[in-house]
Amino acid sequence: MYLAHTAQNLIAGLIAAALMATPVASYEIQERRIYPAQGETSVLRVISTADLDVFDPILAAFQADNPGVSVDYTVTETADLMQALYEEGASFDLAISSAMDLQTKLANDGFARTYTSPATEALPDWARWRDQIFAFTQEPAVVIVSDAFFEGQQPPDSRDALIALLRESPERFRGRIGTYDVRRSGFGYMMATQDSRNSESYWRLMEVMGRLDAQLYCCSGEMIRDVATGHLALAYNVLGSYAQSRLAMTDGFRIVQFGDYVNVMLRTALIPQTAENIDDAQTMVDFLTRLGTRPDLVALSELPAIAPDSFQANTALRPIRFGPGLLVFLDQLKRGAFLRNWEDSLLQD
Amino acid sequence: MVAAILSVAFFVIVRSVAEQAAESTQDDILSASATAIADSLRSEGSNVMLDLPYSALSMLGTLSEDRVFYRVFTGDGTLTGYDDLPLPDRTPQRGQPAFATFDYRGDQVRAVSVVRPVGTGTSARDIIVTVAQTRLGLEQTSRTITTTAMGVGAGFFLVATGLSLWAASAALAPIERLTGAVARRGPHDLRPVTADTPAELMPLVNALNSFMARLRASLLRNEDFIAEAAHRVRTPLATVRAQAEITHRKLNKPEHRRAMREMIRAIDESARSAGQMLDHAMVKFRTDTLAGDRLDMCALIGEVCDRLGATADLKDIQIVRDLPDEPIPARGDGILLQAALQNLLDNAIKYSPEDSRIVVRVEQGFDLKVSIQDEGRGFGDADLTRLKTRYTRGANVGDIVGSGLGLTIADEVTRAHGGRLEIVTNQTGVGACISLILPRI
């Protein structure tokens, strides 16, 4: 079994290498793997922003349920996924993305197909939009703090408490706070814009962090690494699911969910208009939206499934709402204005 | 029918009102959105700047999951938004939003455009802000309302139909009761109707009762008239005949006596004819409302034979009664049956030769058959069926005076009793047999 899997990966890697040698699209493919099915009857072509090691167990389980379906899995950045579908008209059967705003834009501008099934209708209202976007994970933006730094000390539990702490002892934190560079990270930008809507204290926090020479990162992984090593005291707006999975492997940091509010990002799937294998795409949508019924897969992929109960248990959790509101911060003028504000706050050199 | 028309009208009105309401709601939100965007326009030097308010677009997502498009147009080009979103046909007036409906990106959209001047002095420009939204929510709302309206309309129709059917049957039930009460009545039952009827039907019942009262009075008058006429005609004739008899005895000259005999014979015939005509009129009247009395046919025949016994004796004719000893039950109008038999027997006596026999026989088989067999001349070659019609007589009546009513009376009476008259004429030319056949009870 293990050998077969390895062989499969090897073959997939070779194919991926061959394909990447002859670039056909201008959007950038990070990784591509084909999961061939024995006695192949159809191919499901997925474009996704989720890494292969995260999605591998899900794809394997999907193939176990649907023998005969080969999966052609392409990994890109969120912006490349958008470019592929929106501008280049690339043909994929399913688009999986963590960028809710871009998925909304795709659906709003008519690039998604409508699909309803008992599985999609079982989703809470906030977890689907227009029966075109279907959420299958809920991933909070959290703060991670260094165990070493906060030894014997209670970490702040809200944005206001964090601002107060930073103002109290600026020298301790100078150069030791991390957050996303929202100019480079789609997730960082979306969380920042949602923060700016949710609370006035966001801009004050950015001002304070800017004055303390905050470090800017592209990705959650690097922030976690630097917090775990004690290089950073804390990192703000880290992808919670990612931090959670790192926590199993790495010591030295803690996850803090603020009590004022926690933005919850929803990872979503949509069936593009350009889809050719719609049947299998719909089967995959059903499979993903029922992720909560497969605890084994949740554990393996470390993707937290949609759980409406968790919002009752913790009222600070706020799922980011689908809808035209998400289009506002995609507006180029708006984005320019927001980034100028952000730079004015954070880059005070 | 009226209920159906009303239901359809109700449905159409509700639907159009609902659509207007839904559309005006969407127009209001679109206007608010476009105005919010226009209000956040500002000029920086010669540039127009826009900080798109979050609420401007998010408010459009509150009511439905409709697609939203927007465009901000400066006159030189698109400042931001969807640069293929159509501009309004005519530049809207300031403060006056312009609405339009068109297809865009595969769906029908409702669009609103507002104009706002930005800048000061010579650099002031009119900026057009257009916000468009698909009409999925509108359609859903109007579909929901339509479905509801359809349900209410159908329910209204069913209830109205049910009510009207119930009302109709409730209103007609007394009339049916009344009809049944009148139809069940016997032929002589002309008593006032007393069936339980609602107040609305009282005029009809009163009119019916008053009509029946007049009918009863009229029938009584007719009966009186017939009795009176019979009496008035027969009595003077009897007097004249008696006087003629006396005169006949007093006359000595044979030619005078012969003339007087002729007169007496004529008087007899007149009396007989008058009697038959009155009998016929009575038959006509009584068969219309036939009585169903229980009778003994034996006694009835015996009575008729007794009554005509004297006439038969004058011609030395013997009436042989071939009757059973026990009574023969029958149902019918005794007076009519008596008249029928009397006319038949009278005919038999009249056409029989002197010193002959007439046999009256009753046979009880499947039917009750009363036959009168004579030894007369029969009916000759006359059409036997035509004999029964009024004033028709046999082909060989010759010198014998007759009205031609006797058989007609007998025929009408038997038919009124559900029976028939059978005429068998002897082919040798001697004797005829007439049978009155009635159903047995």
PDB file of N, CA and C in Angstrom, chain A residues 6 11 63 77-78 101 119-120 124 144 198 233 239 315:
ATOM      1  N   THR A   6       3.730   5.481  -2.928  1.00  0.00           N
ATOM      2  CA  THR A   6       4.973   6.170  -3.275  1.00  0.00           C
ATOM      3  C   THR A   6       5.198   6.144  -4.783  1.00  0.00           C
ATOM      4  N   ILE A  11       5.193   8.757 -10.083  1.00  0.00           N
ATOM      5  CA  ILE A  11       4.649   8.927 -11.445  1.00  0.00           C
ATOM      6  C   ILE A  11       4.036  10.316 -11.589  1.00  0.00           C
ATOM      7  N   GLN A  63     -11.410   9.143  -3.791  1.00  0.00           N
ATOM      8  CA  GLN A  63     -11.224   8.099  -4.812  1.00  0.00           C
ATOM      9  C   GLN A  63     -11.685   6.733  -4.305  1.00  0.00           C
ATOM     10  N   GLU A  77      -1.492  29.840  -6.211  1.00  0.00           N
ATOM     11  CA  GLU A  77      -1.829  30.895  -5.261  1.00  0.00           C
ATOM     12  C   GLU A  77      -3.257  31.363  -5.557  1.00  0.00           C
ATOM     13  N   THR A  78      -3.870  32.031  -4.572  1.00  0.00           N
ATOM     14  CA  THR A  78      -5.247  32.497  -4.776  1.00  0.00           C
ATOM     15  C   THR A  78      -5.352  33.434  -5.975  1.00  0.00           C
ATOM     16  N   ASP A 101     -13.203  36.315  -0.941  1.00  0.00           N
ATOM     17  CA  ASP A 101     -13.552  37.490  -1.747  1.00  0.00           C
ATOM     18  C   ASP A 101     -13.422  37.189  -3.234  1.00  0.00           C
ATOM     19  N   ALA A 119     -26.848  17.606   0.331  1.00  0.00           N
ATOM     20  CA  ALA A 119     -25.636  17.936   1.089  1.00  0.00           C
ATOM     21  C   ALA A 119     -25.422  19.447   1.151  1.00  0.00           C
ATOM     22  N   THR A 120     -25.599  20.148   0.021  1.00  0.00           N
ATOM     23  CA  THR A 120     -25.361  21.595   0.034  1.00  0.00           C
ATOM     24  C   THR A 120     -26.455  22.309   0.803  1.00  0.00           C
ATOM     25  N   PRO A 124     -25.261  25.524   6.656  1.00  0.00           N
ATOM     26  CA  PRO A 124     -25.890  26.742   7.183  1.00  0.00           C
ATOM     27  C   PRO A 124     -25.873  27.844   6.114  1.00  0.00           C
ATOM     28  N   ILE A 144      -0.795  34.067  17.779  1.00  0.00           N
ATOM     29  CA  ILE A 144       0.037  33.068  18.463  1.00  0.00           C
ATOM     30  C   ILE A 144       1.094  33.803  19.278  1.00  0.00           C
ATOM     31  N   ASN A 198     -14.748  45.585  11.283  1.00  0.00           N
ATOM     32  CA  ASN A 198     -15.298  45.112  12.547  1.00  0.00           C
ATOM     33  C   ASN A 198     -15.032  46.061  13.704  1.00  0.00           C
ATOM     34  N   ALA A 233       7.653  37.750  19.747  1.00  0.00           N
ATOM     35  CA  ALA A 233       6.852  37.585  20.962  1.00  0.00           C
ATOM     36  C   ALA A 233       5.456  37.105  20.602  1.00  0.00           C
ATOM     37  N   LEU A 239      -3.251  32.053  10.433  1.00  0.00           N
ATOM     38  CA  LEU A 239      -4.295  31.095  10.076  1.00  0.00           C
ATOM     39  C   LEU A 239      -4.359  30.012  11.155  1.00  0.00           C
ATOM     40  N   THR A 315     -19.196  32.843  21.054  1.00  0.00           N
ATOM     41  CA  THR A 315     -19.908  33.882  20.301  1.00  0.00           C
ATOM     42  C   THR A 315     -18.960  34.906  19.695  1.00  0.00           C
TER      43      THR A 315
END
